[in-house]
PDB file of C-alpha atoms and ligand atoms in Angstrom:
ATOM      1  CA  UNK A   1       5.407  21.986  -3.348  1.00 54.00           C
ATOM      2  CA  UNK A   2       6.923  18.933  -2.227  1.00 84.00           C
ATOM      3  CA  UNK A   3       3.899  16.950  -3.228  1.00 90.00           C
ATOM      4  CA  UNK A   4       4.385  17.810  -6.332  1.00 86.00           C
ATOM      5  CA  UNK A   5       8.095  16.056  -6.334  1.00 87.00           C
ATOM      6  CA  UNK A   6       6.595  12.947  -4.988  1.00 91.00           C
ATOM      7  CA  UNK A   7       5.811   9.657  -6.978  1.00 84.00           C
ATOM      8  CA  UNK A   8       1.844   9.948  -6.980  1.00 92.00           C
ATOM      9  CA  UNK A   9       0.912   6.033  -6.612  1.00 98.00           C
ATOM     10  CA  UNK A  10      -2.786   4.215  -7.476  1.00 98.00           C
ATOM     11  CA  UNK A  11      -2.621   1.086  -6.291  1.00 98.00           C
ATOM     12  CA  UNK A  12      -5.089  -1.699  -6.345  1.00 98.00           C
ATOM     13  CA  UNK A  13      -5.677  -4.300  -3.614  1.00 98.00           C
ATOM     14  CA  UNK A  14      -7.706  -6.831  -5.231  1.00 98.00           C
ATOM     15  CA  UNK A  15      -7.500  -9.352  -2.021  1.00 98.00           C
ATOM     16  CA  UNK A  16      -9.120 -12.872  -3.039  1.00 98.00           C
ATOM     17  CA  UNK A  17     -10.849 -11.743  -5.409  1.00 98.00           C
ATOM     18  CA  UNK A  18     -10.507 -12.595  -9.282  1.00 98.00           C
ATOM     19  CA  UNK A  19      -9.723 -15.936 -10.684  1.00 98.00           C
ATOM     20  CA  UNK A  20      -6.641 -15.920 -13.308  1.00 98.00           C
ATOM     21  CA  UNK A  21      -9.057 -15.652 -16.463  1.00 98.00           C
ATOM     22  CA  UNK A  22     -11.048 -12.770 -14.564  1.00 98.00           C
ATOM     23  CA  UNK A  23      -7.571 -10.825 -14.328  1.00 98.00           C
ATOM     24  CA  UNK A  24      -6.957 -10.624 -17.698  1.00 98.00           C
ATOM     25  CA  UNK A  25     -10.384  -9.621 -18.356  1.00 98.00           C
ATOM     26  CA  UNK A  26     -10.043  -6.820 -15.218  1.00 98.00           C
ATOM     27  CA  UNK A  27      -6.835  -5.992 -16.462  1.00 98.00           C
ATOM     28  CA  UNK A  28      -7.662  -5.305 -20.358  1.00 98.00           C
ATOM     29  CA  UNK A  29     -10.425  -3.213 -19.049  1.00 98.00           C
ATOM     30  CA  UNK A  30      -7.965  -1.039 -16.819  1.00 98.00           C
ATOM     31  CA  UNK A  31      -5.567  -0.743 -19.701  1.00 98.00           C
ATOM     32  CA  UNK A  32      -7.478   1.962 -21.534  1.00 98.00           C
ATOM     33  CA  UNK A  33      -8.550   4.144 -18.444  1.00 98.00           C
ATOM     34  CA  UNK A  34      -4.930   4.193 -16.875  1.00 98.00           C
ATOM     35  CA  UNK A  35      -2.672   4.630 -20.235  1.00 97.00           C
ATOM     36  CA  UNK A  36      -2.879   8.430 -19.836  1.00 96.00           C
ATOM     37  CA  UNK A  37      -2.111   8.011 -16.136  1.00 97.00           C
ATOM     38  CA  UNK A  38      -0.029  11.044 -14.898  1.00 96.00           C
ATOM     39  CA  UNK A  39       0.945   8.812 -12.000  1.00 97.00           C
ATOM     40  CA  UNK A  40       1.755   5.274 -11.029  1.00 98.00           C
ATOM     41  CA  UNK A  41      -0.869   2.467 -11.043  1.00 98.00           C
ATOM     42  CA  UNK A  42      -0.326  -0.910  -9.768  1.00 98.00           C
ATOM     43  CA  UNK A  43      -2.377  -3.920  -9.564  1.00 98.00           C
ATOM     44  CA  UNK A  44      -1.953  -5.947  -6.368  1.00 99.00           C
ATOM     45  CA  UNK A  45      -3.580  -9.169  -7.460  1.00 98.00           C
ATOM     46  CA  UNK A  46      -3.443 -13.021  -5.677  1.00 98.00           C
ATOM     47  CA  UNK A  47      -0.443 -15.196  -6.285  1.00 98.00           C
ATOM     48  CA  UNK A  48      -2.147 -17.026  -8.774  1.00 98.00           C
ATOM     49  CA  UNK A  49      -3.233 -14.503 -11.259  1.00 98.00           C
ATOM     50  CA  UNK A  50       0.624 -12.997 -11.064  1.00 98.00           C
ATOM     51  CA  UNK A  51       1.356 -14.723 -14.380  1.00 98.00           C
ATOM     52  CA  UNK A  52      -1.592 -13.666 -16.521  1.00 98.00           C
ATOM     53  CA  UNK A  53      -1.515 -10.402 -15.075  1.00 98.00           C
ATOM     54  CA  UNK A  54       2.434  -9.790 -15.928  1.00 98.00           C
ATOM     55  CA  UNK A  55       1.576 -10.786 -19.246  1.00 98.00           C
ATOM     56  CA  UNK A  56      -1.825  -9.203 -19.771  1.00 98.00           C
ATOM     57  CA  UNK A  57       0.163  -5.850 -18.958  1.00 98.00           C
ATOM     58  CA  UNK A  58       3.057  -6.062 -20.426  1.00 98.00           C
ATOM     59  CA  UNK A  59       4.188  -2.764 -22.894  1.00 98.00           C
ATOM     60  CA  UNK A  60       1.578  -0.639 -20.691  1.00 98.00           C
ATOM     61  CA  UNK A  61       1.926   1.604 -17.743  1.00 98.00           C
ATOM     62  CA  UNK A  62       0.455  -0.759 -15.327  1.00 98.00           C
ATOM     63  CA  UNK A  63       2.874  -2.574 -12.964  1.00 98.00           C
ATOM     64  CA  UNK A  64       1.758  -5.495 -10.553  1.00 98.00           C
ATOM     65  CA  UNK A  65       2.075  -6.100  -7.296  1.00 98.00           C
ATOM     66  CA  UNK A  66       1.495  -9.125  -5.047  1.00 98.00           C
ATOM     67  CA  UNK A  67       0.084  -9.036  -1.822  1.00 98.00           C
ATOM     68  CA  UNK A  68       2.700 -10.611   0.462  1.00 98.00           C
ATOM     69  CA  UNK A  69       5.586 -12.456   0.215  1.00 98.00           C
ATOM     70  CA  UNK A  70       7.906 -14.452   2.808  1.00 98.00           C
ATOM     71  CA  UNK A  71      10.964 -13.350   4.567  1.00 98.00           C
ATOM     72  CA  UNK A  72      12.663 -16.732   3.912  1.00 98.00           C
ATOM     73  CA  UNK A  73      14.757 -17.209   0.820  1.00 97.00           C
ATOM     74  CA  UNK A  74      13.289 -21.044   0.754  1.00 98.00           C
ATOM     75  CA  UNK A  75      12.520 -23.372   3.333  1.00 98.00           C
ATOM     76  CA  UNK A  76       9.906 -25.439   5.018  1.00 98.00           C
ATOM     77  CA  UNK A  77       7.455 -22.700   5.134  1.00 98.00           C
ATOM     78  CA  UNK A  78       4.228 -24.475   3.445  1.00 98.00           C
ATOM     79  CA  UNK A  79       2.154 -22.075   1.774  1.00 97.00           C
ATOM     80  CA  UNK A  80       4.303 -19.291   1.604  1.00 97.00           C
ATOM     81  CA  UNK A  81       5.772 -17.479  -1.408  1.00 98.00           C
ATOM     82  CA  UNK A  82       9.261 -16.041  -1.462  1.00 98.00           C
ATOM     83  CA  UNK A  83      10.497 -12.785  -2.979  1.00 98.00           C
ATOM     84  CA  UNK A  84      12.729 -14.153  -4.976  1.00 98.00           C
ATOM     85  CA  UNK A  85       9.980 -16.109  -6.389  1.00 98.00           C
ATOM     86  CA  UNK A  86       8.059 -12.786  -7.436  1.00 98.00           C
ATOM     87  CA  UNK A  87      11.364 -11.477  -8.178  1.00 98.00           C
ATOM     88  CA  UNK A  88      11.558 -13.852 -11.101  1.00 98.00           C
ATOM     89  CA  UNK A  89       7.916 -13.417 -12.290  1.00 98.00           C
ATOM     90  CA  UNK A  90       8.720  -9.617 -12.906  1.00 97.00           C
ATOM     91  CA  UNK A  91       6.927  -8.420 -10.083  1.00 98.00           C
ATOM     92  CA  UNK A  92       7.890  -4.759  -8.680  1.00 98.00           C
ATOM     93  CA  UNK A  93       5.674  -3.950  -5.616  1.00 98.00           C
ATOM     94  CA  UNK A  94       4.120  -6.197  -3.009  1.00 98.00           C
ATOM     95  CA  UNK A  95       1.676  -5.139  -0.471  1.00 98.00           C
ATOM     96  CA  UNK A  96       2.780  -6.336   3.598  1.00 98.00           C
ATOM     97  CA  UNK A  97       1.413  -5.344   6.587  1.00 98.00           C
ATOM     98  CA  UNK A  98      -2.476  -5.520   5.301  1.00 98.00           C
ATOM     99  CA  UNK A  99      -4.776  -4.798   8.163  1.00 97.00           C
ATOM    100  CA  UNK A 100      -6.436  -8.377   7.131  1.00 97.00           C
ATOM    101  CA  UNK A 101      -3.275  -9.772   7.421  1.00 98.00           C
ATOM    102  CA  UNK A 102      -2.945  -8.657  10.820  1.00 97.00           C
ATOM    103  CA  UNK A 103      -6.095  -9.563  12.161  1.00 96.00           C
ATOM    104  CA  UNK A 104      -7.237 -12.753  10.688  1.00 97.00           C
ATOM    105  CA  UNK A 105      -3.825 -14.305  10.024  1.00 97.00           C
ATOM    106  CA  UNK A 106      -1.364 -13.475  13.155  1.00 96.00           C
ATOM    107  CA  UNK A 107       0.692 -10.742  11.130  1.00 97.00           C
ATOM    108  CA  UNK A 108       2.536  -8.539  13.862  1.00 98.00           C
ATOM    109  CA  UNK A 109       4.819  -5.734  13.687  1.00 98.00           C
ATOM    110  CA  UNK A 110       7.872  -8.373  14.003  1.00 98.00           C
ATOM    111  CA  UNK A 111       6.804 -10.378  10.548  1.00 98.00           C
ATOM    112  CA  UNK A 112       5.766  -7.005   8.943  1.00 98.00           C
ATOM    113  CA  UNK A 113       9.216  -5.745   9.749  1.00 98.00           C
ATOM    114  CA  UNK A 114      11.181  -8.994   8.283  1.00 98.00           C
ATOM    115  CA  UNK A 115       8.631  -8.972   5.421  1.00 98.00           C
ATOM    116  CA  UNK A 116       9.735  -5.828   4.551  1.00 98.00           C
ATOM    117  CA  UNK A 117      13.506  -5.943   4.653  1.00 98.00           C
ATOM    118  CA  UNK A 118      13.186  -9.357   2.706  1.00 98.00           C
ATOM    119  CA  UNK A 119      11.492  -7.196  -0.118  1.00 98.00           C
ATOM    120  CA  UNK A 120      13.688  -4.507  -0.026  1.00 98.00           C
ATOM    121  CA  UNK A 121      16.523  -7.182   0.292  1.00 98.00           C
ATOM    122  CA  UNK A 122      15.699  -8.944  -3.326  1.00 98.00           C
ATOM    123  CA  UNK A 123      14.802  -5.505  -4.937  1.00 98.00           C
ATOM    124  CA  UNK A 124      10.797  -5.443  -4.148  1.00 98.00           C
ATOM    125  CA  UNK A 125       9.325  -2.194  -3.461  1.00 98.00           C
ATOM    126  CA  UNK A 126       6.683  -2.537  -0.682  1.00 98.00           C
ATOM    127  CA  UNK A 127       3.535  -1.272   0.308  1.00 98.00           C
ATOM    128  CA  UNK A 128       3.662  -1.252   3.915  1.00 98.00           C
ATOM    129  CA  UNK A 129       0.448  -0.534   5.426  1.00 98.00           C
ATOM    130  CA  UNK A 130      -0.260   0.393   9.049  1.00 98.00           C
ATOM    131  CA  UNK A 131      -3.526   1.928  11.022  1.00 98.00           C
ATOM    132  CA  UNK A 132      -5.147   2.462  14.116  1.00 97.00           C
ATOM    133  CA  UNK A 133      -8.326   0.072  14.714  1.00 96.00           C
ATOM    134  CA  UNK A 134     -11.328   2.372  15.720  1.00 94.00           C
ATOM    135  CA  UNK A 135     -11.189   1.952  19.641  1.00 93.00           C
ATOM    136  CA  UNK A 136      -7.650   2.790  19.328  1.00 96.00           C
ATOM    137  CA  UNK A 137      -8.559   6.232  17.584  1.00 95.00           C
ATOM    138  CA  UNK A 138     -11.554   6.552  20.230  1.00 93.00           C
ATOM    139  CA  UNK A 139      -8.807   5.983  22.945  1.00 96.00           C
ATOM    140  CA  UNK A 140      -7.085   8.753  21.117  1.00 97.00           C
ATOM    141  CA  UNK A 141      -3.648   7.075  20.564  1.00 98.00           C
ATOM    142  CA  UNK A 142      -4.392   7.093  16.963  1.00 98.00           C
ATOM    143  CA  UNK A 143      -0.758   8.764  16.880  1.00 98.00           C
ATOM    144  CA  UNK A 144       1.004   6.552  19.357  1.00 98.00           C
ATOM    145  CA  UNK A 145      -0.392   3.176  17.529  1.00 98.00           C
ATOM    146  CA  UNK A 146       1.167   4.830  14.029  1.00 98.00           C
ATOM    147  CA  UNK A 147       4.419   5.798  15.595  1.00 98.00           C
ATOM    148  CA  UNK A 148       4.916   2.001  16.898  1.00 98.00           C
ATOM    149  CA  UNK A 149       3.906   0.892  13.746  1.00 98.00           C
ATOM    150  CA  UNK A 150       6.067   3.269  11.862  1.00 98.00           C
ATOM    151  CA  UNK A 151       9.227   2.626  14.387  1.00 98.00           C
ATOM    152  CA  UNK A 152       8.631  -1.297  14.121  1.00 98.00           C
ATOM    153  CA  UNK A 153       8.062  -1.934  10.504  1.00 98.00           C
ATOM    154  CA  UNK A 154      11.091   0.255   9.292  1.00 98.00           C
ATOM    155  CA  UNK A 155      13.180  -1.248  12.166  1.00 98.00           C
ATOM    156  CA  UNK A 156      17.018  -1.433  10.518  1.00 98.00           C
ATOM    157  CA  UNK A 157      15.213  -0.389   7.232  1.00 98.00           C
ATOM    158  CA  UNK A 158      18.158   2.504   5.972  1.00 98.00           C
ATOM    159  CA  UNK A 159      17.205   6.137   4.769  1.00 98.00           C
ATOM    160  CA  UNK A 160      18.229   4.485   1.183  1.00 98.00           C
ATOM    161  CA  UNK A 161      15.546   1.449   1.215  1.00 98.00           C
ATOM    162  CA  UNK A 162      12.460   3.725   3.247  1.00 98.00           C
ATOM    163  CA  UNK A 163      12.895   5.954   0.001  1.00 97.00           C
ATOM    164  CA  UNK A 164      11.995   2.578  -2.534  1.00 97.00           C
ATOM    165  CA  UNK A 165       9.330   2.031   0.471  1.00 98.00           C
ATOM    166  CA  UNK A 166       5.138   3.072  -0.107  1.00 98.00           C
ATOM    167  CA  UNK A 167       3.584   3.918   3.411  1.00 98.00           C
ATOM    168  CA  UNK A 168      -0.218   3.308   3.366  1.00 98.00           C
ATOM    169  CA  UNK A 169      -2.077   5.065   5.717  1.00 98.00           C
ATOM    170  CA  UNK A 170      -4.823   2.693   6.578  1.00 98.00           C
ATOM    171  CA  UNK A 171      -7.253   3.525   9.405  1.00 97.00           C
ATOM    172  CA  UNK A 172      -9.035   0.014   9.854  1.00 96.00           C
ATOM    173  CA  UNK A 173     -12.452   1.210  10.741  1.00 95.00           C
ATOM    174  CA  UNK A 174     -12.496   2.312   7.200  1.00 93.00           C
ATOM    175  CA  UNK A 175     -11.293  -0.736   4.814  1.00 93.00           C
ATOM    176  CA  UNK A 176     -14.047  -2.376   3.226  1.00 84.00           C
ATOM    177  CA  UNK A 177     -16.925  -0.706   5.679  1.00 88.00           C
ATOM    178  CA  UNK A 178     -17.636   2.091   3.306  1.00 84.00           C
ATOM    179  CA  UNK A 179     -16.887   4.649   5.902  1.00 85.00           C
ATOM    180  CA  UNK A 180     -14.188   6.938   4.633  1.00 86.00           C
ATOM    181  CA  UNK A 181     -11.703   9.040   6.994  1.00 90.00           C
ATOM    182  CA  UNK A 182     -12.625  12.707   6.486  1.00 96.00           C
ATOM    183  CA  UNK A 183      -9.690  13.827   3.649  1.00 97.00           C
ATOM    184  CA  UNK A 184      -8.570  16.389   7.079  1.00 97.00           C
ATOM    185  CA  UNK A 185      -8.358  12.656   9.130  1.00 97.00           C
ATOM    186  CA  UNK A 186      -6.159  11.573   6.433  1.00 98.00           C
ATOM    187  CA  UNK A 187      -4.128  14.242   6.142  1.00 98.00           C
ATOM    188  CA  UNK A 188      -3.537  14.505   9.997  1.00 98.00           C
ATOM    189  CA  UNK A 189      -2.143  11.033   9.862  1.00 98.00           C
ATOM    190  CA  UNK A 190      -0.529  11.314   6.652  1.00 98.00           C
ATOM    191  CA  UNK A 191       1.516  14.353   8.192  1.00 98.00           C
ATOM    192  CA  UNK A 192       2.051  12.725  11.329  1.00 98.00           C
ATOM    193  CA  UNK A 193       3.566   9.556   9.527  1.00 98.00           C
ATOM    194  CA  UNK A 194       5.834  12.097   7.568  1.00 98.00           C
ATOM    195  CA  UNK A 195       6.845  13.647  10.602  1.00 98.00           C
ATOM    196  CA  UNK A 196       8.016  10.683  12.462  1.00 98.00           C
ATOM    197  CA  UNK A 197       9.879   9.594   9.078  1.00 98.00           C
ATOM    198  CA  UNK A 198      11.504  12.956   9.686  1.00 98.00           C
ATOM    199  CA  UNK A 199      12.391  12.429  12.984  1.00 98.00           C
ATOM    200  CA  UNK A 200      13.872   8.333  12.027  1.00 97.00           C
ATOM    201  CA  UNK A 201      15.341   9.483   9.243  1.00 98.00           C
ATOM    202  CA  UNK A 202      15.859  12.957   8.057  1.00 98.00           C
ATOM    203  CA  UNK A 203      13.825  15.708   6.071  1.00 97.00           C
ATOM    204  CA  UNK A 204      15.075  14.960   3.184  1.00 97.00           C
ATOM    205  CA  UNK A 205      14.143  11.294   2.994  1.00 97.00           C
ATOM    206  CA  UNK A 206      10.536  11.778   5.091  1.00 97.00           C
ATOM    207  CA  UNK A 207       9.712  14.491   2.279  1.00 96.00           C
ATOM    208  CA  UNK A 208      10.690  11.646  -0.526  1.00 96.00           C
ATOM    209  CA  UNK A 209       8.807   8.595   0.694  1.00 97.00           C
ATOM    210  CA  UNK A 210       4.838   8.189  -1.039  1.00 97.00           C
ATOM    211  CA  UNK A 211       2.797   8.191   1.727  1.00 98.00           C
ATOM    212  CA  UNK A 212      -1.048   6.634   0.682  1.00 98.00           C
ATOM    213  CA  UNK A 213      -4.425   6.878   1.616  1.00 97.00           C
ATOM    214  CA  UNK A 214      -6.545   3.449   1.584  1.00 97.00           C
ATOM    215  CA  UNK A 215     -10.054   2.634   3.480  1.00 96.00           C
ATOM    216  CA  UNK A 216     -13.204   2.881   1.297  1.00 94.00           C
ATOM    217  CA  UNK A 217     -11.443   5.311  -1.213  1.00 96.00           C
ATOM    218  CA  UNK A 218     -13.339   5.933  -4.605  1.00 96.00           C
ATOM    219  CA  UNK A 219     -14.139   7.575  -7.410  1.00 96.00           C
ATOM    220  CA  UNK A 220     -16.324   9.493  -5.399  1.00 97.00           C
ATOM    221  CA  UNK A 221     -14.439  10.540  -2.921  1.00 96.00           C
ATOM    222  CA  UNK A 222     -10.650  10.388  -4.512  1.00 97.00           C
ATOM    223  CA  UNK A 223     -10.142  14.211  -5.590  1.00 97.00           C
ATOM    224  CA  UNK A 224     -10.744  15.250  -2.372  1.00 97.00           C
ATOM    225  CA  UNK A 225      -8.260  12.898  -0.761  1.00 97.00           C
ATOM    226  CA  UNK A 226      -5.952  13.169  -2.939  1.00 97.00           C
ATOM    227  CA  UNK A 227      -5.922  16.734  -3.033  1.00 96.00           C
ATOM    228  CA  UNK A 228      -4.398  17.475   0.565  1.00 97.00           C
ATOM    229  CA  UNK A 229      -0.034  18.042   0.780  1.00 97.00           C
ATOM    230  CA  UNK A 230       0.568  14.416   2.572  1.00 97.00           C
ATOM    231  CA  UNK A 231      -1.796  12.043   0.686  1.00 97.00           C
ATOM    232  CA  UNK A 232       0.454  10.821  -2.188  1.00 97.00           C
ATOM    233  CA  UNK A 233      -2.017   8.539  -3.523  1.00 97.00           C
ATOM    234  CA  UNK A 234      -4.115   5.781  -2.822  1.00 98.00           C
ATOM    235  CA  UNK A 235      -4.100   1.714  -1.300  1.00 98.00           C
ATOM    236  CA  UNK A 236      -7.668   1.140  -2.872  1.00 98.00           C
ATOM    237  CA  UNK A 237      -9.584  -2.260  -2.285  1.00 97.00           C
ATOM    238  CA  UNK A 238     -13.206  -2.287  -3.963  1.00 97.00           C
ATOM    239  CA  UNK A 239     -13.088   0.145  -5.651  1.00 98.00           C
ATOM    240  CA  UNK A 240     -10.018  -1.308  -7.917  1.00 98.00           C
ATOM    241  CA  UNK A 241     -12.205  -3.895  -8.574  1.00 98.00           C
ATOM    242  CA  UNK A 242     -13.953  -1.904 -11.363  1.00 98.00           C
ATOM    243  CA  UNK A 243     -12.284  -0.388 -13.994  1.00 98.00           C
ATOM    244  CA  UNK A 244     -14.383   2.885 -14.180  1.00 98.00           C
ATOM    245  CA  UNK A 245     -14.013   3.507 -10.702  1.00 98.00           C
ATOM    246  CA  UNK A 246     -10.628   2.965 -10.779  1.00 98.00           C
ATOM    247  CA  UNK A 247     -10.080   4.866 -13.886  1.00 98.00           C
ATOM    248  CA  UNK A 248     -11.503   7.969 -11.760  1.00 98.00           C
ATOM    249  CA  UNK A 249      -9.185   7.626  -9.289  1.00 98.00           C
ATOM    250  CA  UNK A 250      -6.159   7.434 -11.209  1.00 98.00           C
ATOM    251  CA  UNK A 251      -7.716  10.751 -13.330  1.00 97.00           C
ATOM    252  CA  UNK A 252      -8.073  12.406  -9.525  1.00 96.00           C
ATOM    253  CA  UNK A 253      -4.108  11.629  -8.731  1.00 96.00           C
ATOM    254  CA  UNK A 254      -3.389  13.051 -12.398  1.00 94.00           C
ATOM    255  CA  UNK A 255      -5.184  16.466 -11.732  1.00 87.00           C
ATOM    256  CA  UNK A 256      -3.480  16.102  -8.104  1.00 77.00           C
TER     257      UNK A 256
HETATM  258  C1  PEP B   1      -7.682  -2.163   1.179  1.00 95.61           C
HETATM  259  O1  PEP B   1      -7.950  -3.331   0.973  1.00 95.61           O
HETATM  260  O2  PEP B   1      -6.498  -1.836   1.365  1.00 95.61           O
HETATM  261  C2  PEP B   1      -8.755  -1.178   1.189  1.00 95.61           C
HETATM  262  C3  PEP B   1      -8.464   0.065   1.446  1.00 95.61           C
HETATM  263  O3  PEP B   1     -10.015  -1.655   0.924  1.00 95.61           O
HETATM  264  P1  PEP B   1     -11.318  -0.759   0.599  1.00 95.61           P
HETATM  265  O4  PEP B   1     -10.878   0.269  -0.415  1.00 95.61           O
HETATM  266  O5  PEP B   1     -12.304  -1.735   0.044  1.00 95.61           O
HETATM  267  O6  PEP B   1     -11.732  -0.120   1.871  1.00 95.61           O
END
């Protein structure tokens, strides 16, 4: 019921993969197989395809995405990109919080957090991504990791901004290893996430927010997934890497 009043969102994480002629050529092939999309589909795609992509896209249903941005307006921050740089492109979402971000590149809850408001700040919607690592869920504080995550990363973040915010459930174990969480796994920590949103916020705004499933989703596996009450759609890596899998996906969030 209340699924059914969410924003279903397919998003792609294509990571560092694709060079900028590549894109275009990804990106005219997912044209076709997401125009009759009954939900949202983004393409996440490096900084330096962001131009051809915007381009490649524009007049169709698919929006892009980058896949992080800095909290600083501008500054001596070498290598980083600001929002209001994406801003400008005509980007809408950007991804923060990536599980590879955290563990190969010092992300913490702290930068995820500023990351966030920064995006929200210049008018960014973000794809904030959190998960347990698989000794935490053999520990069995699966839900305490999420609730830290959840309570850090939306720290100062108001009812108004979590509701222009994408949650993606991401269990670590299961990005890029080909081992899926069961779709009950996902749903467990899909409801739990709305729950604590729930008890932050308020009913109203948990029941509002698009929560997502992402580790080794396909088109396999998708309908299944995407069929349980608190998986709102997906935060898909490989698999948004080719169009006909991807395509399936999107048709799995249509049918619901
Ligand atoms: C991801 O990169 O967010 C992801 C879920 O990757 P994969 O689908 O390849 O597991």
């Amino acid at each position: 019921m209340n699924k059914a009043k969410r924003q279903a969102v397919i998003a792609g994480n294509w990571k560092m993969n694709k060079t900028p002629s590549e894109a275009k050529i990804l990106l005219e092939e997912i044209i076709p197989v997401a125009k009759d999309a009954g939900c949202e589909v983004i393409a996440c795609v490096p900084y330096v395809d962001l131009s051809v992509a915007l381009d490649t896209v524009k007049g169709t249903n698919v929006k892009i995405g980058a896949e992080n941005c800095h909290w600083a307006e501008s500054g001596a921050f070498t290598g980083e990109i600001s929002t209001g740089m994406l801003k400008e492109m005509g980007v809408e979402y950007v991804v923060i919080g990536h599980s590879e971000r955290r563990q190969y590149f010092g992300e913490t809850d702290e930068t995820v957090n500023k990351r966030t408001k920064a995006a929200l700040a210049a008018g960014l919607k973000p794809i904030v991504c959190v998960g347990e690592l698989l000794w935490e869920r053999e520990c069995d504080i699966t839900e305490e990791v999420i609730a830290r995550q959840i309570k850090l990363d939306l720290y100062d973040v108001s009812a108004e901004d979590a509701k222009k915010t994408i949650i993606a459930y991401e269990p670590v174990w299961a990005i890029g290893t080909g081992k899926t969480a069961t779709a009950e796994q996902a749903e467990e920590v899909c409801a739990f996430i709305r729950a604590e949103l729930a008890k932050k916020y308020d009913e109203e705004t948990a029941q509002a927010i698009t929560i997502q499933y992402g580790g080794s989703m396909n088109d396999a596996n998708a309908a299944e997934l995407l069929s349980k009450e608190n998986v709102d759609g997906g935060l898909i890596g490989g698999a948004s890497l080719v169009a006909a899998k991807f395509g399936a996906i999107i048709d799995a969030a249509t049918k619901g």
